[in-house]
Structure formats: structure tokens, C-alpha cells
Short mmCIF file of C-alpha atoms and ligand atoms in Angstrom, two decimals:
data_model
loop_
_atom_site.label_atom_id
_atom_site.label_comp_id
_atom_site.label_asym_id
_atom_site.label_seq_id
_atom_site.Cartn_x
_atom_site.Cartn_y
_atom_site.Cartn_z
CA UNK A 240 4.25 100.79 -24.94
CA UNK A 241 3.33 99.18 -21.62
CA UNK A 242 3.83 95.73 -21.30
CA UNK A 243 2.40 92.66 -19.73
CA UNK A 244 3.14 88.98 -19.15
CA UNK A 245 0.40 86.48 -18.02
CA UNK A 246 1.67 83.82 -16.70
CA UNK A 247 -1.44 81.43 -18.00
CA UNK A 248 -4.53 81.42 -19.51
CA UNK A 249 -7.10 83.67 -17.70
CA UNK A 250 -10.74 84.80 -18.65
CA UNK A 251 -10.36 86.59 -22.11
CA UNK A 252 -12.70 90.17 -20.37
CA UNK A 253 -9.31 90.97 -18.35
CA UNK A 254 -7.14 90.46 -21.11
CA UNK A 255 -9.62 92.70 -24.04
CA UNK A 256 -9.14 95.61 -21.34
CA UNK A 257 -6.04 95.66 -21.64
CA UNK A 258 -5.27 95.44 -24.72
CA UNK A 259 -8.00 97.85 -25.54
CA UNK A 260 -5.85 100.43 -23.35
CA UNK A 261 -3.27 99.55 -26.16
CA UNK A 262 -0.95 97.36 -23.87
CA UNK A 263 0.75 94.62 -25.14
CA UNK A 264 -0.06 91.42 -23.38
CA UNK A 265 1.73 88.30 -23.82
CA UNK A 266 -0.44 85.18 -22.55
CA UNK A 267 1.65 82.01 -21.84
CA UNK A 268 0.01 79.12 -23.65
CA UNK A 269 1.26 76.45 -21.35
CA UNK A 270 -1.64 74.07 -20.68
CA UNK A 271 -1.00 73.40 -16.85
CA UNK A 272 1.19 76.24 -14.53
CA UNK A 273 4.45 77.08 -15.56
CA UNK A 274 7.40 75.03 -13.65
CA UNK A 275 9.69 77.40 -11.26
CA UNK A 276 11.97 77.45 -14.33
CA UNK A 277 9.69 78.19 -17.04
CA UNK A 278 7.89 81.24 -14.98
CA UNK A 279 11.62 82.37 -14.59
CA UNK A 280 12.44 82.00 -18.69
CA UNK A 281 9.73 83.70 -19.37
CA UNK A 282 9.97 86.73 -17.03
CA UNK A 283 13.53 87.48 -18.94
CA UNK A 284 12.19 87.39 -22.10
CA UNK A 285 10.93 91.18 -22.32
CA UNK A 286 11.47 93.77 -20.32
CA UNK A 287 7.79 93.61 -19.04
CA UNK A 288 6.01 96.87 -16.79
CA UNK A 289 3.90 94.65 -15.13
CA UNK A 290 3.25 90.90 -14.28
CA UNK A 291 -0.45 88.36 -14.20
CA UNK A 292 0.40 85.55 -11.93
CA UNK A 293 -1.68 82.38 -10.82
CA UNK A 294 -1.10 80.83 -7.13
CA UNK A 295 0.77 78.43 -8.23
CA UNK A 296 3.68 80.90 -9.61
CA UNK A 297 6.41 81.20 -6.47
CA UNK A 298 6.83 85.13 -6.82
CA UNK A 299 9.98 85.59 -5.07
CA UNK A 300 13.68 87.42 -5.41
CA UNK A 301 14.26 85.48 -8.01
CA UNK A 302 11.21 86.13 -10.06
CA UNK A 303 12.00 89.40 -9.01
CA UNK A 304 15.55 89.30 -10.56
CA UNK A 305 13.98 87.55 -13.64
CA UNK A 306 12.05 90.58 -14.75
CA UNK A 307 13.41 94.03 -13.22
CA UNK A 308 11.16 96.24 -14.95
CA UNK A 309 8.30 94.85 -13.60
CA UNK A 310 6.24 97.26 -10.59
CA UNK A 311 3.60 95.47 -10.29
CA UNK A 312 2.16 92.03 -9.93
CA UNK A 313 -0.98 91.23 -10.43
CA UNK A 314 -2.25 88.11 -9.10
CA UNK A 315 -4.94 85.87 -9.93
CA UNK A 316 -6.43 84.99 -6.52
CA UNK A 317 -7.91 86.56 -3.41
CA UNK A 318 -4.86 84.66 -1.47
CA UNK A 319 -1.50 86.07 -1.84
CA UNK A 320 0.44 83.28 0.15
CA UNK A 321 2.45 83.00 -2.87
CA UNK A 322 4.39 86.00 -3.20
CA UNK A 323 6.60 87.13 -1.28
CA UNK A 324 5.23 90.45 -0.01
CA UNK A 325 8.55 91.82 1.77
CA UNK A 326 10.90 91.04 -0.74
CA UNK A 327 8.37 93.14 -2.78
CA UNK A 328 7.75 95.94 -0.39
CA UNK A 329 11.69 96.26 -0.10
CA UNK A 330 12.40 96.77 -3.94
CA UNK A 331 9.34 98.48 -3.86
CA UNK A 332 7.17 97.04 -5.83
CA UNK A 333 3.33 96.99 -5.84
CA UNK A 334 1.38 93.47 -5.31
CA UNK A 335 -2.64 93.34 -6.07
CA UNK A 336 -5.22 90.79 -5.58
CA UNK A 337 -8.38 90.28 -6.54
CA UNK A 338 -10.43 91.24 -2.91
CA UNK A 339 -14.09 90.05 -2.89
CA UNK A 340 -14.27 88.75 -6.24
CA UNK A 341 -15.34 85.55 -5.56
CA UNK A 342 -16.71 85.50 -2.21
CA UNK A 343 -20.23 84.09 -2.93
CA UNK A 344 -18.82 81.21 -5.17
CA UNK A 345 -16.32 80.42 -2.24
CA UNK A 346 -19.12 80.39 0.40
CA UNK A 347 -21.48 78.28 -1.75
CA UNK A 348 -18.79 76.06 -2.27
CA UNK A 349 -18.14 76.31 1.45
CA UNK A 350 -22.15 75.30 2.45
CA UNK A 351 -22.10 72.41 -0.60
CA UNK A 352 -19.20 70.86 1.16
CA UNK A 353 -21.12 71.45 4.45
CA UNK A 354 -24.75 70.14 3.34
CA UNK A 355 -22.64 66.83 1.54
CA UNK A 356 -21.25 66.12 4.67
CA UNK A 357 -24.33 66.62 6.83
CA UNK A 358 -27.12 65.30 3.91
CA UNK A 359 -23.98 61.88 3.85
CA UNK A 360 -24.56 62.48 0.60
CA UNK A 361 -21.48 61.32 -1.08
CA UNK A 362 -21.76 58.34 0.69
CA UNK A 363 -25.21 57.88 -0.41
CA UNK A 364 -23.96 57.88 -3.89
CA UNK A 365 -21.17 55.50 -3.17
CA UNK A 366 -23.29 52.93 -1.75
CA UNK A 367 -25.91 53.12 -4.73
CA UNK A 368 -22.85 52.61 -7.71
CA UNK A 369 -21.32 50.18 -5.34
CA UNK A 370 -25.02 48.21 -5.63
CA UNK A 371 -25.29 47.72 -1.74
CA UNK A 372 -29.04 49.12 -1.47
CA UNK A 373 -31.25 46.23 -0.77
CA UNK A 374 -34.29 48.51 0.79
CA UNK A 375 -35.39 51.24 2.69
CA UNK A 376 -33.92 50.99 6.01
CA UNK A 377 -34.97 53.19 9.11
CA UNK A 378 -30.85 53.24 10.22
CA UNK A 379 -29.29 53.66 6.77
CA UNK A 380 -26.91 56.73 6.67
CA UNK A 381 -28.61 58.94 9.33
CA UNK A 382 -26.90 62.58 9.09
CA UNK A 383 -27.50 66.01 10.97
CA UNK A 384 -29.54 69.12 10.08
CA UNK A 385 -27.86 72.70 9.34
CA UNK A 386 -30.20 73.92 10.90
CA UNK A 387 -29.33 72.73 14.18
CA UNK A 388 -26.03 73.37 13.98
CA UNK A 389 -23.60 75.82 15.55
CA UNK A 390 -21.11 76.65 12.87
CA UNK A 391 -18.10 78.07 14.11
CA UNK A 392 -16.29 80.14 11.64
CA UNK A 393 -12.22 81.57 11.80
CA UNK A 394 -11.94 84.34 10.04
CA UNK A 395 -15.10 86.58 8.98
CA UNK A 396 -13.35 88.75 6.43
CA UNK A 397 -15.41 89.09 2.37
CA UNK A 398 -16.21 84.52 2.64
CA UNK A 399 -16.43 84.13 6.37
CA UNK A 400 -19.05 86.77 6.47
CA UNK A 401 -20.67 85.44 3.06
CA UNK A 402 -21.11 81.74 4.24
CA UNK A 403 -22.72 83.45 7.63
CA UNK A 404 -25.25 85.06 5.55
CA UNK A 405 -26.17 82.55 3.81
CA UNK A 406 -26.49 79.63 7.09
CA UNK A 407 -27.85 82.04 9.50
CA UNK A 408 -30.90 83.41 6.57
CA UNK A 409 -31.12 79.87 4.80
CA UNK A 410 -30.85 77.21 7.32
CA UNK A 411 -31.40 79.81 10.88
CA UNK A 412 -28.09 78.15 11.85
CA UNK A 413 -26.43 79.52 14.91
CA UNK A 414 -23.40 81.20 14.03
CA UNK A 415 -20.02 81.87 16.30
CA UNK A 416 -17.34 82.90 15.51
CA UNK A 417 -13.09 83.69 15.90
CA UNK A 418 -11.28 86.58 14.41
CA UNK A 419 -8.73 88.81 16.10
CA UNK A 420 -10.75 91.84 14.53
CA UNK A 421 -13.98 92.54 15.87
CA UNK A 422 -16.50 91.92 13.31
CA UNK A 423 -19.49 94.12 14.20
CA UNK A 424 -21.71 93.38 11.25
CA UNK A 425 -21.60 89.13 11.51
CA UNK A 426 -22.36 90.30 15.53
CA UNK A 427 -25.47 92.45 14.80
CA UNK A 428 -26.57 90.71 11.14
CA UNK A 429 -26.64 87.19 12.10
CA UNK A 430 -26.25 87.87 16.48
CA UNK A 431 -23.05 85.91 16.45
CA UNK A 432 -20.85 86.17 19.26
CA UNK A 433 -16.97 85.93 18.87
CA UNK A 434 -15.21 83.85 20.97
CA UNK A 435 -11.65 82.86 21.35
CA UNK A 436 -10.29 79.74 18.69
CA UNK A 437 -10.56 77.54 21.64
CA UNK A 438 -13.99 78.26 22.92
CA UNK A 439 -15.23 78.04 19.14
CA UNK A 440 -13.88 75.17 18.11
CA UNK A 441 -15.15 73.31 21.83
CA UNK A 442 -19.21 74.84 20.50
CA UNK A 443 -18.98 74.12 16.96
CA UNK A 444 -21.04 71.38 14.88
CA UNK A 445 -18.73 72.64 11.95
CA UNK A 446 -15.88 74.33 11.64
CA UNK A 447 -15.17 76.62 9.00
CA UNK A 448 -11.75 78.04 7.92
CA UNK A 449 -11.44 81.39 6.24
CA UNK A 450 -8.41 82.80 7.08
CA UNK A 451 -5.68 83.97 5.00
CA UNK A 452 -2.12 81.69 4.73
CA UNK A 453 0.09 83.81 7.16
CA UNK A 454 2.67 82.64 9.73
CA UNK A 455 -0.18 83.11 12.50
CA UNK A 456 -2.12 80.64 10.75
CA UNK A 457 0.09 78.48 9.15
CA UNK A 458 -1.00 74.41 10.83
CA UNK A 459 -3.87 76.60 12.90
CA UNK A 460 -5.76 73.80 13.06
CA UNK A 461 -3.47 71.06 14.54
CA UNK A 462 -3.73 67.54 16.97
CA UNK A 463 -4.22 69.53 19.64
CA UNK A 464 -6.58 72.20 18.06
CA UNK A 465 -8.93 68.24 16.90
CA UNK A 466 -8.70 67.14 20.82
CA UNK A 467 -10.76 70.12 21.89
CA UNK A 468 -13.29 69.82 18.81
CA UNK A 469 -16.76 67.44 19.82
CA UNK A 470 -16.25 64.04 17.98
CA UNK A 471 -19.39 64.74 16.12
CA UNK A 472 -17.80 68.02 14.70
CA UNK A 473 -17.06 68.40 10.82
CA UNK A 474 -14.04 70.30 9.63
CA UNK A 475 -13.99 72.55 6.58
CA UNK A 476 -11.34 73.77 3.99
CA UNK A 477 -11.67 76.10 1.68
CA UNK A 478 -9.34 78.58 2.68
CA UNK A 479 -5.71 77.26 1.87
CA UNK A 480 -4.31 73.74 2.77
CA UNK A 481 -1.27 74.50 5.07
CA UNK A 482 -3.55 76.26 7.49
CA UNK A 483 -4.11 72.44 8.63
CA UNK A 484 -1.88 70.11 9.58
CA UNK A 485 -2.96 67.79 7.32
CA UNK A 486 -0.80 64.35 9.00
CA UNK A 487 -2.46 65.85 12.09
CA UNK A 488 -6.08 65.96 10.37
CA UNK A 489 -5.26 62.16 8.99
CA UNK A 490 -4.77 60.78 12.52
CA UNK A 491 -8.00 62.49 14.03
CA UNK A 492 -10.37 61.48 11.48
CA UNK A 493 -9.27 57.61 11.70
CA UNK A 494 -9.44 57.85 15.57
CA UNK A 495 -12.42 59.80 15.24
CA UNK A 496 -11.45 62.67 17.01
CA UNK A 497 -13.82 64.70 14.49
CA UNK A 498 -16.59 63.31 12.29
CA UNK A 499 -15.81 64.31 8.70
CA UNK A 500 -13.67 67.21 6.93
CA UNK A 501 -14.78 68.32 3.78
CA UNK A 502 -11.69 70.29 1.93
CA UNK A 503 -11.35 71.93 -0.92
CA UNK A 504 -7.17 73.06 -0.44
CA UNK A 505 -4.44 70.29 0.53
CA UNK A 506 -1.36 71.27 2.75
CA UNK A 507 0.93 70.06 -0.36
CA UNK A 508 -1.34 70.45 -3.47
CA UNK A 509 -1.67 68.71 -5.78
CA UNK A 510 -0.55 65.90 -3.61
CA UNK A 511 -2.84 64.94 -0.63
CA UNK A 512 -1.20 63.03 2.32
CA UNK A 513 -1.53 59.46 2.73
CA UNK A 514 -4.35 57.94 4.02
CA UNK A 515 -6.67 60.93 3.38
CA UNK A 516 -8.57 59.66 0.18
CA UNK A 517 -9.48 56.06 1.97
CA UNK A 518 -11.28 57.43 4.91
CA UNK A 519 -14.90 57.92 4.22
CA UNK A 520 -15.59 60.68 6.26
CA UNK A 521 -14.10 62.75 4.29
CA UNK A 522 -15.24 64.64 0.79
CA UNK A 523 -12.77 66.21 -0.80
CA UNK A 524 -12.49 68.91 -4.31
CA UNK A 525 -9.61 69.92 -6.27
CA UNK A 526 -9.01 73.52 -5.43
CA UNK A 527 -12.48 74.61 -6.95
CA UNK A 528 -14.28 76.81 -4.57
CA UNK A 529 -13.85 80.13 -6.70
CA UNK A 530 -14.50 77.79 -10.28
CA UNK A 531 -17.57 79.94 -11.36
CA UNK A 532 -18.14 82.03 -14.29
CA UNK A 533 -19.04 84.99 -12.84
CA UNK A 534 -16.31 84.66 -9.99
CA UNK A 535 -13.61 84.30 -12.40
CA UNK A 536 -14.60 86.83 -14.76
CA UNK A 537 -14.74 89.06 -11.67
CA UNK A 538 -11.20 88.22 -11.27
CA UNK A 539 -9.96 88.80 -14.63
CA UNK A 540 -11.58 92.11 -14.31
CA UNK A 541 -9.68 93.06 -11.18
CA UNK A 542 -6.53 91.70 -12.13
CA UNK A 543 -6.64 94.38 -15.42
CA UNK A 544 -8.43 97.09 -13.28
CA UNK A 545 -4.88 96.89 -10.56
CA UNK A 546 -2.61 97.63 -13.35
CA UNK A 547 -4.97 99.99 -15.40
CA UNK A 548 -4.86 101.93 -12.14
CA UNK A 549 -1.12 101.38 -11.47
CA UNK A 550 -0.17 102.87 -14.68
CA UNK A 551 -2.60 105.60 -15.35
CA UNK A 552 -2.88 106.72 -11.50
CA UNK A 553 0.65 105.52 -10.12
CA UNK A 554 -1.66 103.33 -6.97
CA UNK A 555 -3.34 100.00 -7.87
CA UNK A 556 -6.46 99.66 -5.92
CA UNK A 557 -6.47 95.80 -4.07
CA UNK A 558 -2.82 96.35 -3.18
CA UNK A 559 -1.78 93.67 -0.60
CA UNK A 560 1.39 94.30 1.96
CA UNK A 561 2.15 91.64 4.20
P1 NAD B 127 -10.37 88.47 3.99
O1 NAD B 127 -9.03 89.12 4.03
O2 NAD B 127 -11.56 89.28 3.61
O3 NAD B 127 -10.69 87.81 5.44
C1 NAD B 127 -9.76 87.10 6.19
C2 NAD B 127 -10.21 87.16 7.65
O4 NAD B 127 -9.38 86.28 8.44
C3 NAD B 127 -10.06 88.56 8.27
O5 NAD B 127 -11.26 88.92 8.93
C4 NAD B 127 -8.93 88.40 9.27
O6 NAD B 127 -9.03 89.26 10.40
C5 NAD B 127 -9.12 86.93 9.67
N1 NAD B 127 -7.97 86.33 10.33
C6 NAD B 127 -6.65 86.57 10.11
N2 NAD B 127 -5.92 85.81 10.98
C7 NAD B 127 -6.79 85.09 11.72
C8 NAD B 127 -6.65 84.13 12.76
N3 NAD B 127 -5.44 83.78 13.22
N4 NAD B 127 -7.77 83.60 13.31
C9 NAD B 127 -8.99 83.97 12.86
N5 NAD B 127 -9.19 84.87 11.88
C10 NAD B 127 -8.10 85.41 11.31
O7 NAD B 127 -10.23 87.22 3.04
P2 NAD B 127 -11.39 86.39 2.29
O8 NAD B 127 -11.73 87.05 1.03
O9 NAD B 127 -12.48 86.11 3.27
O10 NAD B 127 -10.56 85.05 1.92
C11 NAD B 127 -10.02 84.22 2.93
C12 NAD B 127 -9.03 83.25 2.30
O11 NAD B 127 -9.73 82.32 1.47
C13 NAD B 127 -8.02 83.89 1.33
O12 NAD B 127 -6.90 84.42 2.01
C14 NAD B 127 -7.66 82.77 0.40
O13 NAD B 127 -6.46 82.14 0.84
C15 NAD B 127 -8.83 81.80 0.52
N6 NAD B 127 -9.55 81.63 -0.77
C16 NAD B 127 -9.68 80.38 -1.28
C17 NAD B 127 -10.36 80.19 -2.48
C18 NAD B 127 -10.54 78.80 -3.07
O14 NAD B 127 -10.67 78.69 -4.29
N7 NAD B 127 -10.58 77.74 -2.27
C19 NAD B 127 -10.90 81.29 -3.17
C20 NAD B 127 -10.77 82.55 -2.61
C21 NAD B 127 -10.10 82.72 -1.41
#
């Protein structure tokens, strides 16, 4: 009988296909993600056929080592920072993720941090619990209109292009953008030229980061990267925290080098570097940009859909390499 070990608690609709395949899945019940020793405990305890992992579980050699039997690992996310993919690629074994799943939850996520920022809404709602409105006042909390912005997006891949869509038909905001592919639909969809990282981030009224965690991108955004942003531009996260250099970000904000940030992923989740939470400039959520039903459903499905395909078809179908 195939087996299969889930490292936490995902969407039951993954899980029923599985087991309606006649797998045997074993679902961890830990509340929170498993520790680096727990995930490797429980990887000896079987000899599992495949593995469900979260990004928070450090796939490695030695989760490798933990649970030889296993071809294929499954995880539970679009990003795939987590695992290391040549370690995998030399044993040869097969690593999925869940590709386009949730792009529409992660761009509306991406605009509601956006339209907070610009609408000052957050603060809005800080200075009504914190009973300083006296009156209507011409000056109070003045923001900026989407649609007179130029957002500058890097990386237009499934979200990048998704968040276009919906700025450029919503709002009619201008849209640039940096990507070392050519990305001929944002270009004739939404007539957005592609400039270099430099020349975006010197146009840009916002900034928006959807690139994948990779050595190339790894503190992309960094003091120098914030000097050669406008100081009325807003920085945006939801991609994966160490693609800023978060000390870096901290310094620029409080000499207001950029306006705001609004971030959804911290360089050293679940920790966020000092400073950070006292600035008000800043709006920040914990890792939620895919939390929607219908997104995480989606990924459940995927997840079982990799290995259904891996076992009955010997090729997985969102298998990720680098
Ligand atoms: P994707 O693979 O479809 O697109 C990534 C794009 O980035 C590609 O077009 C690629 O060419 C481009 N790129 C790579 N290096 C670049 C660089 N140096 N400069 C500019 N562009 C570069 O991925 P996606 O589905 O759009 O997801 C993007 C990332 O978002 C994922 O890798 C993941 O880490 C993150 N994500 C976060 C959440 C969340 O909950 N916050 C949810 C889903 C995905």
C-alpha cells in the first residue's frame, strides 16, 4: 500500500483523494509546525512513498536521510525556498508545488495592502480607538489615489501578472514592470513596459515584489535598492521576507527614504526585526496572503493531484527543480 506522511493539518479535499485512491495517509496532529526534530522523528517512523510538507518544514539531507523511501515531496505552497532542490535532484527525487493555486488571493491580498496604505487607512483606525478625532479637518490623513499611480512590479510570473490585472482594469493604474523573462501578455494586456530593477524602482509609486526566494533575489531589495526609490514610494511584500533586507528596510522607512511598506512575509518569520512594528508607515500581516478558502482548497487539491500523478504515471505535474 502506498504511503503518505503530512506533516500538518491541511484542507481535508486533498487528504479524501487520497485516501479514496486507497493510500494510507498519516496527518500529524501537532497544532503549530513540527520543530526540525519532530519533522525528523516522524519521517523515520514508516517507511513512507511520499511526503506533504508546509514551508516551514526545512526539507534537506537530513530529512532526506530521515525517510529513504520517500520520491516525492509534496509541498504545501507555491514557494519552494524551503527544500532543498539539489540535494533532491541528486538522490533523485521528485519535488511539487502547488503553481497558480492561489494567485488571485495573493494579488488581492497584494492590492488590500496597497489601497490600506494609500486610503491611510490603518492609521485612520488607529487614530479613531486612540480617541484623537475632534472634527473634520481639511489636512487630516491626506493619502494618494491608485489610480494615479505607477506600480512597478518584480516579477510577473501567475501573482505579478494577477495584481496587474486587477490595477490596470480596476483602478487604470499605470503598470511597469522588471522580470528577466519577457512577459508579452502584462506588455500587450495592460501596455506595460519592462524596464530594468533600477529604472522601475526610480518610476514607481509602489513597488511590488513577486519573485520567487532564490540566490538572485535573496536581500533584492536592499539600502541601496531604497536610495533610488522616490521618498513618496510604498514598498510591498508578499512574496517571501528574505527577498528584503529587512535592517535595511528599518533604516529607510525611519529616514524616510520610502513612504510606507506594507508586508505580508518577514526576513526571519515569525520574528520581525526591531523597530519595524513602531513605525507607522508601515502595515504589516502574518504570512496570510494565500489564507482563503478557495486558495487553500486549491492547494490541497494539487498537493494530492502531484503524488496521484507520481504514482500512477511515474511524473508529478508542478514538479519544481532549482
Ligand atoms: P511564478 O514562478 O509564477 O513567478 C515568479 C516570477 O518572478 C517569474 O516571472 C520570474 O521570471 C520572476 N523573477 C525571477 N527572478 C527575478 C528577478 N531577479 N527579478 C525580477 N523577476 C524575477 O511565481 P508566483 O506564483 O507569481 O509566486 C511568486 C512568489 O510568491 C512565490 O515564489 C512565493 O514565494 C510567493 N508566494 C507567497 C504567498 C503568501 O502567502 N504570501 C503565497 C503564494 C506565493
Amino acid at each position: 500500500m502506498t504511503t503518505i506522511y503530512c506533516t500538518h493539518r491541511i484542507p481535508d479535499v486533498g487528504i479524501k483523494m487520497l485516501r479514496e485512491k486507497g493510500y494510507e495517509v498519516d496527518v500529524a496532529e501537532n497544532e503549530h509546525p513540527l520543530s526540525k526534530e519532530q519533522f525528523l522523528e516522524n519521517l523515520r517512523k514508516k517507511p513512507y512513498d511520499g511526503v506533504i510538507t508546509l514551508l516551514t518544514d526545512h526539507v534537506d539531507g537530513e530529512a532526506f536521510d530521515a525517510c529513504p523511501t520517500a520520491k516525492i515531496w509534496s509541498n504545501y505552497a507555491v514557494g519552494f525556498n524551503n527544500v532543498d532542490c539539489d540535494k533532491a535532484k541528486e538522490r533523485g527525487l521528485t519535488v511539487t508545488n502547488t503553481a497558480g493555486t492561489s494567485s488571485r488571493a495573493v494579488a488581492e491580498h497584494t492590492v488590500a495592502l496597497m489601497l490600506a496604505l494609500s486610503t491611510r487607512l490603518d492609521e485612520g483606525d488607529r487614530f479613531m480607538r486612540e480617541g484623537k478625532y475632534k472634527g473634520w479637518d481639511p489636512d487630516l490623513l491626506i493619502g494618494v489615489d491608485l489610480s494615479e499611480s505607477t506600480i512597478g512590479l518584480i516579477g510577473t510570473g501567475a501573482i505579478g501578472h494577477e495584481v496587474a490585472n486587477i490595477l490596470y482594469k480596476g483602478f487604470g493604474a499605470k503598470i511597469i514592470y522588471s522580470d528577466p523573462i519577457i512577459n508579452k501578455s502584462i506588455e500587450d494586456d495592460f501596455h506595460a513596459p519592462r524596464f530594468s530593477i533600477e529604472d522601475t524602482l526610480r518610476q514607481a509609486d509602489f513597488v511590488s515584489l513577486h519573485v520567487p526566494l532564490i540566490p538572485e533575489t535573496h536581500h533584492l531589495m536592499n539600502a541601496e535598492r531604497f536610495s533610488i526609490m522616490k521618498p513618496t514610494a510604498f514598498l510591498i511584500n508578499t512574496s517571501r521576507g528574505p527577498v528584503i533586507d529587512e535592517k535595511a528596510l528599518v533604516e529607510a522607512l525611519k529616514e524616510k527614504k520610502i513612504r510606507g511598506a506594507g508586508l505580508d512575509v518577514f526576513e526571519f518569520e515569525p520574528a520581525v526585526t526591531e523597530g519595524l512594528l513602531h513605525l507607522e508607515n508601515v502595515i504589516v500581516t502574518p504570512h496570510i496572503a494565500s489564507a482563503r478558502e478557495k486558495a487553500r482548497n486549491a492547494m490541497s487539491v494539487a498537493v494530492a493531484n502531484n503524488l496521484i500523478s507520481f504514482f500512477e504515471t511515474g511524473k508529478a505535474i508542478n514538479v519544481v527543480t532549482r
